[in-house]
Coordinates of N, CA, C and O in Angstrom, one line a residue:
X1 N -6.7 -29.2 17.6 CA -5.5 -28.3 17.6 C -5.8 -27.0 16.8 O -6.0 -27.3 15.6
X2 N -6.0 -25.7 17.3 CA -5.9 -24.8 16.8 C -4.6 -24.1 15.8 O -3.4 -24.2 16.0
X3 N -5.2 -23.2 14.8 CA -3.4 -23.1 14.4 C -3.3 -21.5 15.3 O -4.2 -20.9 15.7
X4 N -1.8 -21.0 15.3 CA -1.6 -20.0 15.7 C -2.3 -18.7 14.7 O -2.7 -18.7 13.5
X5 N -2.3 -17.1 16.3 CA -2.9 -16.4 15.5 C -2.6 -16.1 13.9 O -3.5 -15.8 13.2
X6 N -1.0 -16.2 13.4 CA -1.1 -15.7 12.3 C -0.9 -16.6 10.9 O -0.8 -16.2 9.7
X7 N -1.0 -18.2 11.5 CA -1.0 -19.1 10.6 C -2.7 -19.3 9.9 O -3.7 -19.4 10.5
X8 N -2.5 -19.4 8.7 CA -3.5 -19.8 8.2 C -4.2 -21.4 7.7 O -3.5 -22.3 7.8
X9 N -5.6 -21.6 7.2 CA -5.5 -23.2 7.0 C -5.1 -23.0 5.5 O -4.9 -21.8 5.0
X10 N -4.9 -23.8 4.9 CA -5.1 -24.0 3.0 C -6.0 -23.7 2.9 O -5.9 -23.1 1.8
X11 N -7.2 -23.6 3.2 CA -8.5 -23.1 2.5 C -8.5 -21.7 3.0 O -9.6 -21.2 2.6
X12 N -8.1 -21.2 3.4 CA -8.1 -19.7 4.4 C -7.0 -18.9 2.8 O -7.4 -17.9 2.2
X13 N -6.1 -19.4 2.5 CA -4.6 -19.2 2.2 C -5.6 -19.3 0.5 O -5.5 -18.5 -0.4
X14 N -6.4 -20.3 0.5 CA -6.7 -20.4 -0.9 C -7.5 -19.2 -1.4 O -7.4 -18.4 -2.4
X15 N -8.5 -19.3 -0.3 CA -9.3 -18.0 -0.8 C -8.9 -16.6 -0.6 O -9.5 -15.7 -1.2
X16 N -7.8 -16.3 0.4 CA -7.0 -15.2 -0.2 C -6.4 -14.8 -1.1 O -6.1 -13.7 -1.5
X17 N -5.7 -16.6 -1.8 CA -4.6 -16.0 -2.8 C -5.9 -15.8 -4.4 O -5.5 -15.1 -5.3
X18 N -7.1 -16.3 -4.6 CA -7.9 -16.2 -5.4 C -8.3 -14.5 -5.0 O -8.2 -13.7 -5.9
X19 N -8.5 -14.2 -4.1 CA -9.1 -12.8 -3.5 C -8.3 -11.5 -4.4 O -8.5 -10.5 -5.0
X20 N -7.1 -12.4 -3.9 CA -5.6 -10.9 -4.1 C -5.2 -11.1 -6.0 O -4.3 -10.7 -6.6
X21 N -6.3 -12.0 -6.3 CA -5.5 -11.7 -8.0 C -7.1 -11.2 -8.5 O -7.2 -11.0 -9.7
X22 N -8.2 -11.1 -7.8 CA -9.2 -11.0 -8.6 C -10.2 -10.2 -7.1 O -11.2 -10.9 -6.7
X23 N -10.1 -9.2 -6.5 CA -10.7 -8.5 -5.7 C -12.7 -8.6 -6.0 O -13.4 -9.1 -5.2
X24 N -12.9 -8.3 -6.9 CA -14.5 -8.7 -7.5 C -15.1 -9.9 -7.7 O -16.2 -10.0 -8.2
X25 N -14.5 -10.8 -7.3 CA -14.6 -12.2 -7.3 C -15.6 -12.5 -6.7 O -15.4 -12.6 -5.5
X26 N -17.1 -12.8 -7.4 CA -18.2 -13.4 -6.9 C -17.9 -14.5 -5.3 O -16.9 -15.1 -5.2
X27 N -18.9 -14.6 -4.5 CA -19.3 -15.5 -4.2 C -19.1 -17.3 -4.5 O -18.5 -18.3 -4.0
X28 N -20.0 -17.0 -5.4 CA -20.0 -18.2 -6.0 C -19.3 -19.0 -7.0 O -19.4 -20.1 -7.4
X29 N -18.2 -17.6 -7.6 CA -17.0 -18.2 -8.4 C -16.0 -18.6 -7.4 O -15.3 -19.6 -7.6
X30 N -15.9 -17.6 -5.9 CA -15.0 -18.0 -5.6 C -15.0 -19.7 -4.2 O -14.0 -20.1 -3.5
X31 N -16.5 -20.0 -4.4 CA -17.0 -21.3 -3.9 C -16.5 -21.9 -4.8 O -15.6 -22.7 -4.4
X32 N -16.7 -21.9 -6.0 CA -16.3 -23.0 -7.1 C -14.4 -23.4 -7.3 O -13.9 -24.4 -7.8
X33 N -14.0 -22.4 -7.0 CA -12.6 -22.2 -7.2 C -11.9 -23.2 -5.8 O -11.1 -24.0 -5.9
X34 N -12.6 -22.6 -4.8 CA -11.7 -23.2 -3.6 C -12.6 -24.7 -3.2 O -12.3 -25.3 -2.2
X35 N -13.3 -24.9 -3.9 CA -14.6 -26.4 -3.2 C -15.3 -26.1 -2.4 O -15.7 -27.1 -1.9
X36 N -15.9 -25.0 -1.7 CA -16.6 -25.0 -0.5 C -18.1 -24.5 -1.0 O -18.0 -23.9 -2.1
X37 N -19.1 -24.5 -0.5 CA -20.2 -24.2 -0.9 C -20.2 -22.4 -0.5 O -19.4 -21.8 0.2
X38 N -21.2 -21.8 -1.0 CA -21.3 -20.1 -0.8 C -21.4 -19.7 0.0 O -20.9 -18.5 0.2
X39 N -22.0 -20.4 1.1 CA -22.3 -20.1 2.5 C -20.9 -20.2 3.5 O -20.6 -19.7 4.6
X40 N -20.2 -21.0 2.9 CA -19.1 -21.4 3.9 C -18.1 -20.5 3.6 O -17.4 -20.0 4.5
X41 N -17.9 -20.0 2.0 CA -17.0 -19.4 1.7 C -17.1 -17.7 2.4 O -16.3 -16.8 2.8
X42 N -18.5 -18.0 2.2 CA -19.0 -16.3 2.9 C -18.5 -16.3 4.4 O -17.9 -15.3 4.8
X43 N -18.7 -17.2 5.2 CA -18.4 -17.1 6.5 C -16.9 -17.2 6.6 O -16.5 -16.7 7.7
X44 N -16.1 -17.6 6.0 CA -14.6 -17.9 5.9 C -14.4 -16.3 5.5 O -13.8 -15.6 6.3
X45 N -14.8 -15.7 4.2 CA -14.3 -14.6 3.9 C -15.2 -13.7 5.3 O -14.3 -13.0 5.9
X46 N -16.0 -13.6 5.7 CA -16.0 -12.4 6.7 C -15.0 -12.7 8.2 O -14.4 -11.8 8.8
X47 N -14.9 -14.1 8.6 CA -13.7 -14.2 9.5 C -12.5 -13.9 9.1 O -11.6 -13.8 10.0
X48 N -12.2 -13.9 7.7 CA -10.7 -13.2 7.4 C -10.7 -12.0 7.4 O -9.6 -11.5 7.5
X49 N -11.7 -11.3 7.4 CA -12.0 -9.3 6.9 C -12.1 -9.1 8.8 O -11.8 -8.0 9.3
X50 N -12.5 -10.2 9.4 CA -12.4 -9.8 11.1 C -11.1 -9.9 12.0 O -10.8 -9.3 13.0
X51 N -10.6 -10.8 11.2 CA -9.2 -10.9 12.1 C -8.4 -10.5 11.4 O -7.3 -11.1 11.6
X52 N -8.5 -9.5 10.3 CA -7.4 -8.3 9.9 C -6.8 -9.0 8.4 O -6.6 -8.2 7.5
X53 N -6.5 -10.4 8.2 CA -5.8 -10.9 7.0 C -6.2 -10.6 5.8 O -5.4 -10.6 4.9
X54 N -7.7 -10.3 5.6 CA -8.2 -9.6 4.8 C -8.5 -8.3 4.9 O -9.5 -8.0 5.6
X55 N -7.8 -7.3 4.4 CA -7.8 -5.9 5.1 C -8.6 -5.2 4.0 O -8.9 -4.0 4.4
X56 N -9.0 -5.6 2.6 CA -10.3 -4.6 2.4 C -10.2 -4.7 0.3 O -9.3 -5.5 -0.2
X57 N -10.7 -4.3 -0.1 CA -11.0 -4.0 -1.8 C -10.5 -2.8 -2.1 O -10.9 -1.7 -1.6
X58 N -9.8 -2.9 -2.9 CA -9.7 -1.6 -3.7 C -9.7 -1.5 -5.4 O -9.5 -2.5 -6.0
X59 N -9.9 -0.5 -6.1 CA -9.4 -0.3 -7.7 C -8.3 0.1 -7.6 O -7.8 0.7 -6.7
X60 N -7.9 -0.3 -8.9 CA -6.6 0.6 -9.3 C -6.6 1.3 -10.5 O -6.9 0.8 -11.6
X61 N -6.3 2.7 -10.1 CA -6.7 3.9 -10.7 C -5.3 4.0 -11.3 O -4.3 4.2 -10.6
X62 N -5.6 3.8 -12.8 CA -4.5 4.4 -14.2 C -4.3 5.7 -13.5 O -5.2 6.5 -13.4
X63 N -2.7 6.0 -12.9 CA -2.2 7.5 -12.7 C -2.1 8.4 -13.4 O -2.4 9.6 -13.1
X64 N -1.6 7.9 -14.8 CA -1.3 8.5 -16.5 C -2.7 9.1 -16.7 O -2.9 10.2 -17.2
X65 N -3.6 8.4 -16.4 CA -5.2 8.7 -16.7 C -5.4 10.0 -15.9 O -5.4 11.2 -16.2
X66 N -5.5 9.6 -15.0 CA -6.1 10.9 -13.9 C -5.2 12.4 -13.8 O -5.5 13.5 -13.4
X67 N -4.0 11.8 -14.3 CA -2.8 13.5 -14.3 C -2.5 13.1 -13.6 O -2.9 13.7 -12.6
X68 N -1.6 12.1 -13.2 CA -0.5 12.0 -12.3 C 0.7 11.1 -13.1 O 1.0 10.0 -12.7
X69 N 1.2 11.6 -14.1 CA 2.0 10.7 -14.4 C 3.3 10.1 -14.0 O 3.9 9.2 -14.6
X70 N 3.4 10.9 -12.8 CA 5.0 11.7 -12.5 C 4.9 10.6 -10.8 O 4.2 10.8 -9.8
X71 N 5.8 9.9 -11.1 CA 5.9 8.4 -9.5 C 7.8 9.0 -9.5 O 8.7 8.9 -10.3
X72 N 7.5 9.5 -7.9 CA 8.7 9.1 -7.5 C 8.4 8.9 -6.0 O 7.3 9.1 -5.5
X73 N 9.8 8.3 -5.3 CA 10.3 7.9 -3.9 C 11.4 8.9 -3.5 O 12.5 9.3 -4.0
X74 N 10.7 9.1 -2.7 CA 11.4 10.4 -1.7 C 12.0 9.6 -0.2 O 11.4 8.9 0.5
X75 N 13.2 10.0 0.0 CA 13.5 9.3 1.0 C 13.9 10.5 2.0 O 14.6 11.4 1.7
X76 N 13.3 10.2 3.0 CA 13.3 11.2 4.5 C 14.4 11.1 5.8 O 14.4 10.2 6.6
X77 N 15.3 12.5 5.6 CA 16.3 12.1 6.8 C 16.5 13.3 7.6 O 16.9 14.4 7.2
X78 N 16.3 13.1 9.1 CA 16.0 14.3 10.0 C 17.2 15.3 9.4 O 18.3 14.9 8.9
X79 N 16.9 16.5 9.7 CA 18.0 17.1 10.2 C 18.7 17.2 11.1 O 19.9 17.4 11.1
X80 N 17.6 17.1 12.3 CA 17.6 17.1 14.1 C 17.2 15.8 14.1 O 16.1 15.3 13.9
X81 N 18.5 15.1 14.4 CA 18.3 13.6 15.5 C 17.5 13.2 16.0 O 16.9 12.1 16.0
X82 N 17.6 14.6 17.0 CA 16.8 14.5 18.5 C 15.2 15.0 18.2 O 14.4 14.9 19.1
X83 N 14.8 15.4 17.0 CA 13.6 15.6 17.0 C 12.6 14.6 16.9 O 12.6 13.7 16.1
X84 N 11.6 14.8 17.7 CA 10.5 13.6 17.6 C 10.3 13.0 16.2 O 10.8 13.6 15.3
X85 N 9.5 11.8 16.0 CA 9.3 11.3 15.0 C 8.0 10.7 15.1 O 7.6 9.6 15.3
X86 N 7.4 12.4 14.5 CA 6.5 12.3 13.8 C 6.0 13.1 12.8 O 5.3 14.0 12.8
X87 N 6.8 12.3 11.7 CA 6.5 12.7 10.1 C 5.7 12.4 9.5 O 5.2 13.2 8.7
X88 N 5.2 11.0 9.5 CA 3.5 10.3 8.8 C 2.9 11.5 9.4 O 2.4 12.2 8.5
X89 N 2.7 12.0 10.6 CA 1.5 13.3 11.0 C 1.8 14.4 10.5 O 1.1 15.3 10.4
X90 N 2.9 14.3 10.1 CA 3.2 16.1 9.9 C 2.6 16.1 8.4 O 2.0 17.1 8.1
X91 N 2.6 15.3 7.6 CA 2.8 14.9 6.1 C 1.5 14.6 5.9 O 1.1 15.2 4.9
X92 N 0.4 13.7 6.5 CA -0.5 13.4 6.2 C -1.7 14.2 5.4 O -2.8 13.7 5.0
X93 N -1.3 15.7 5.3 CA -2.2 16.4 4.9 C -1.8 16.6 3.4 O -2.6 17.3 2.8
X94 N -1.1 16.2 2.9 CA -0.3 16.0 1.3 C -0.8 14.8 0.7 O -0.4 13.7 1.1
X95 N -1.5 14.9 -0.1 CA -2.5 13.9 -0.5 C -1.8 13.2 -1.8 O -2.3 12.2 -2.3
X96 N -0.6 13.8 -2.4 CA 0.2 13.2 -3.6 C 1.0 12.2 -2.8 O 1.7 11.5 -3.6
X97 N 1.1 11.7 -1.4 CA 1.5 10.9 -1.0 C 1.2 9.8 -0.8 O 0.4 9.5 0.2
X98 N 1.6 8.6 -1.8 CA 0.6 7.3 -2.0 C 0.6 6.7 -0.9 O -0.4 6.3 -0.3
X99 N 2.5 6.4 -0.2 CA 2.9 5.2 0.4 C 3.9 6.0 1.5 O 4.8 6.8 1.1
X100 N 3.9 5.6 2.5 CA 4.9 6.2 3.8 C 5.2 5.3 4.6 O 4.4 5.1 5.5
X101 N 6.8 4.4 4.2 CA 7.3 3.5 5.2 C 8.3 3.9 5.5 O 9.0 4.7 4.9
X102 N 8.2 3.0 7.2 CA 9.3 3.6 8.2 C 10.4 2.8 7.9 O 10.3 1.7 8.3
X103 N 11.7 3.1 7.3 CA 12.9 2.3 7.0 C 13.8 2.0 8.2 O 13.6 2.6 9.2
X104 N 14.7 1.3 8.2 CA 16.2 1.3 8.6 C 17.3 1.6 8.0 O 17.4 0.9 7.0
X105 N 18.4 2.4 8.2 CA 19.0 2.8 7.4 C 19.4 4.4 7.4 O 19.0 5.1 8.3
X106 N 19.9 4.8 6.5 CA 20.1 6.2 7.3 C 18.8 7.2 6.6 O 18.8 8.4 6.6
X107 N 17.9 6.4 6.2 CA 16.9 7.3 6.4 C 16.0 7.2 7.1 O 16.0 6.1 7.6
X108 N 15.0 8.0 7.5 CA 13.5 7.6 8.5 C 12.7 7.1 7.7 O 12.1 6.1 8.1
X109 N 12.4 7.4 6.9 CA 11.1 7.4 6.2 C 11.9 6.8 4.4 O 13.0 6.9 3.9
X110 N 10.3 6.2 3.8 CA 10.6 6.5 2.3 C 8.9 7.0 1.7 O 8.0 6.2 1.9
X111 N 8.8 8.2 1.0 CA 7.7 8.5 0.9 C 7.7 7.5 -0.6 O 8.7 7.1 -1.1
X112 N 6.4 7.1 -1.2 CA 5.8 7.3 -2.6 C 4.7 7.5 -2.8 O 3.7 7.2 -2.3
X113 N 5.4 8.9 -4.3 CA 4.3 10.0 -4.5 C 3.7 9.7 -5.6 O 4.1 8.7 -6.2
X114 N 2.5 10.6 -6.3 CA 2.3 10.6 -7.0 C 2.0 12.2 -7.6 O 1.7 13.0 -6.7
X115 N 2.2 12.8 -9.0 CA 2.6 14.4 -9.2 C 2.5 14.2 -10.7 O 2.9 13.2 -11.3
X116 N 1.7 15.7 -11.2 CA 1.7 15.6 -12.3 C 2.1 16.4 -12.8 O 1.3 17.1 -13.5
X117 N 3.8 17.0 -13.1 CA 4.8 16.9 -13.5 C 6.0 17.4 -12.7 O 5.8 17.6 -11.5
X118 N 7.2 17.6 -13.3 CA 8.8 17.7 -12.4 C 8.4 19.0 -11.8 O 9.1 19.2 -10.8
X119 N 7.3 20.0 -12.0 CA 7.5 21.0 -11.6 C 6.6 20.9 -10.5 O 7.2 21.5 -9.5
X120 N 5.2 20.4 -10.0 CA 4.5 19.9 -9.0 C 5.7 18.8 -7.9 O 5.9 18.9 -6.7
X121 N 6.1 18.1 -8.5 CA 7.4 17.4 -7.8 C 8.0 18.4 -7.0 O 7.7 18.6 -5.9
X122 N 9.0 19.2 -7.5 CA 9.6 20.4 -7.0 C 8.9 20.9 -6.1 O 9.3 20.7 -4.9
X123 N 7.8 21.6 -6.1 CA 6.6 22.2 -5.3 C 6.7 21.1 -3.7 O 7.1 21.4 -2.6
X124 N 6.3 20.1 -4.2 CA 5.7 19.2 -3.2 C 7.1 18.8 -2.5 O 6.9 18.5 -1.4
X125 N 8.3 18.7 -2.8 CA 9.5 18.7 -1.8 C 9.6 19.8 -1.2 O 9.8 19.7 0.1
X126 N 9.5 20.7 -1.7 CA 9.2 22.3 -1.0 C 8.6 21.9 0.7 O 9.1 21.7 1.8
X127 N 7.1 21.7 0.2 CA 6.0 21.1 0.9 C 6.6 20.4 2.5 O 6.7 20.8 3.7
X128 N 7.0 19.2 1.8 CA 7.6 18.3 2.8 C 8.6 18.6 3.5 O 8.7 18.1 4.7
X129 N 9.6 19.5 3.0 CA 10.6 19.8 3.9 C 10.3 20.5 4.8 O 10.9 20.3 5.8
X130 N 9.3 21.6 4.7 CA 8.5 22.5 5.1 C 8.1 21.9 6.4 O 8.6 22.1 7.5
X131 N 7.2 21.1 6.1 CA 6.6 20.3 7.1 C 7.3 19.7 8.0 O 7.5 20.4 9.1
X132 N 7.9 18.7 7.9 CA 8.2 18.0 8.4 C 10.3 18.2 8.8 O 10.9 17.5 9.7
X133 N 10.9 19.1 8.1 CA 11.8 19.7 8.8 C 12.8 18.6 8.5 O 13.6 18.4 9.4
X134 N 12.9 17.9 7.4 CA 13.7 16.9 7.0 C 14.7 17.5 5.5 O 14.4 18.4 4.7
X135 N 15.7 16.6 5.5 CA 16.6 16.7 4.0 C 15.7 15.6 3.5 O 15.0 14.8 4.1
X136 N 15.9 15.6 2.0 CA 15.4 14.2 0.7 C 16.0 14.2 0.3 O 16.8 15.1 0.2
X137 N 16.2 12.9 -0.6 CA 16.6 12.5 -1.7 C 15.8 11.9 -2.4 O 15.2 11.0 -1.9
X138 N 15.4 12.3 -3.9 CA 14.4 11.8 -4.3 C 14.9 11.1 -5.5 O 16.0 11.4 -6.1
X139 N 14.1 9.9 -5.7 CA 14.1 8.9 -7.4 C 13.1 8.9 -7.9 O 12.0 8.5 -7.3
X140 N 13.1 9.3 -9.1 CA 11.9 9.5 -9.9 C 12.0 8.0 -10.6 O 13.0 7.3 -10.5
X141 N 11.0 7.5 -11.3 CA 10.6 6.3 -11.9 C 10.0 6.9 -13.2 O 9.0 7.6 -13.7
X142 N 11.6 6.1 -13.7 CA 11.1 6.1 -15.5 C 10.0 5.2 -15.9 O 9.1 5.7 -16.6
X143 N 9.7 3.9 -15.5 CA 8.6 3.0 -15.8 C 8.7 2.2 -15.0 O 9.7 1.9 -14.3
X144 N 7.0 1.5 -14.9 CA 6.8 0.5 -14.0 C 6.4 -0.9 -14.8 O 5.5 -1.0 -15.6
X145 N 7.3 -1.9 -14.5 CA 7.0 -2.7 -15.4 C 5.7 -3.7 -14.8 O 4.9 -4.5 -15.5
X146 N 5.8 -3.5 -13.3 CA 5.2 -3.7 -12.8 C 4.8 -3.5 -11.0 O 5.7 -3.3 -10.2
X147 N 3.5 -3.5 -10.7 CA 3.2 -3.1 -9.6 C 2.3 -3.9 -8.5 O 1.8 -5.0 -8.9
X148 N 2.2 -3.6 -7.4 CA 1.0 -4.3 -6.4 C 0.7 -5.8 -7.1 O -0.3 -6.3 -7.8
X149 N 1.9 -6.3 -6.7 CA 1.8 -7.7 -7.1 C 1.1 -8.5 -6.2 O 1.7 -8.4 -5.1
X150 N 0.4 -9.0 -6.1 CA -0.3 -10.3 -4.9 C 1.1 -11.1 -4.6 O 1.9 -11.6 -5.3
X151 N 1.1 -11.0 -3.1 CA 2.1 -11.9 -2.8 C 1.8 -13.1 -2.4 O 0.9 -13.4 -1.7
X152 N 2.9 -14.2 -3.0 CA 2.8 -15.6 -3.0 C 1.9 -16.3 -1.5 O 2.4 -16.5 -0.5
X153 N 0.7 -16.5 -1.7 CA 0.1 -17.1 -0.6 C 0.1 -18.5 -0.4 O -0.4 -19.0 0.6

């Protein structure tokens, strides 16, 4: 019996949830972690990166470091109803834009940015309204206590 496309086995589930708290995770630590030999785990990890559940590695880059200290959520609401909806394209060329989901609710969109300070913020709402032909409401974020948590696998 096969499982369904989006169910996983426990060893599938195991070596993602080891993956998503430790992305650099050898091979062979992460053989030793889940019981499977290196070879098996290697073929388990490239059938997960194939059928999408594993979607890729990244770093995470200190914003405070680089000059971006400045994290807010901008929330996107047409002015015209009737106007098509497409704002991920209109917007995509604004690179201070970390995160663009499509909500329910009376907004379309919720942007999260990244800006290195209230006055680049200002600028960059400028930007978007510009673009994309929408009202905002924006929340700036005093602190993050925490972020990109691995979720419970």
């Amino acid at each position: 019996m096969s499982a369904a496309p989006n169910e996983l086995e426990s060893t599938d589930r195991a070596i993602l949830r080891e993956l998503a708290h430790d992305g650099r995770c050898s091979f062979t630590d992460l053989a030793e972690r889940v019981g499977l030999s290196v070879s098996a785990v290697h073929q388990r990890v490239r059938r997960l990166e194939q059928r999408g559940a594993l979607r890729g590695y990244a770093a995470t880059v200190d914003s405070d470091q680089i000059g971006l200290p400045l994290t807010a959520f901008i929330s996107l609401t047409p002015i015209d109803p009737a106007a098509p909806d497409d704002y991920p394209q209109r917007l995509e060329h604004l690179p201070q834009i970390e995160s663009c989901y499509s909500v329910a609710g009376d907004e379309s969109y919720i942007l999260q940015v990244r800006v290195e300070s209230p006055l680049g913020l200002e600028e960059l709402l400028r930007q978007i309204r510009e673009a994309a032909k929408v009202s905002t409401r924006t929340t700036v974020v005093l602190s993050t206590p925490f972020e990109k948590r691995p979720p419970e696998i």
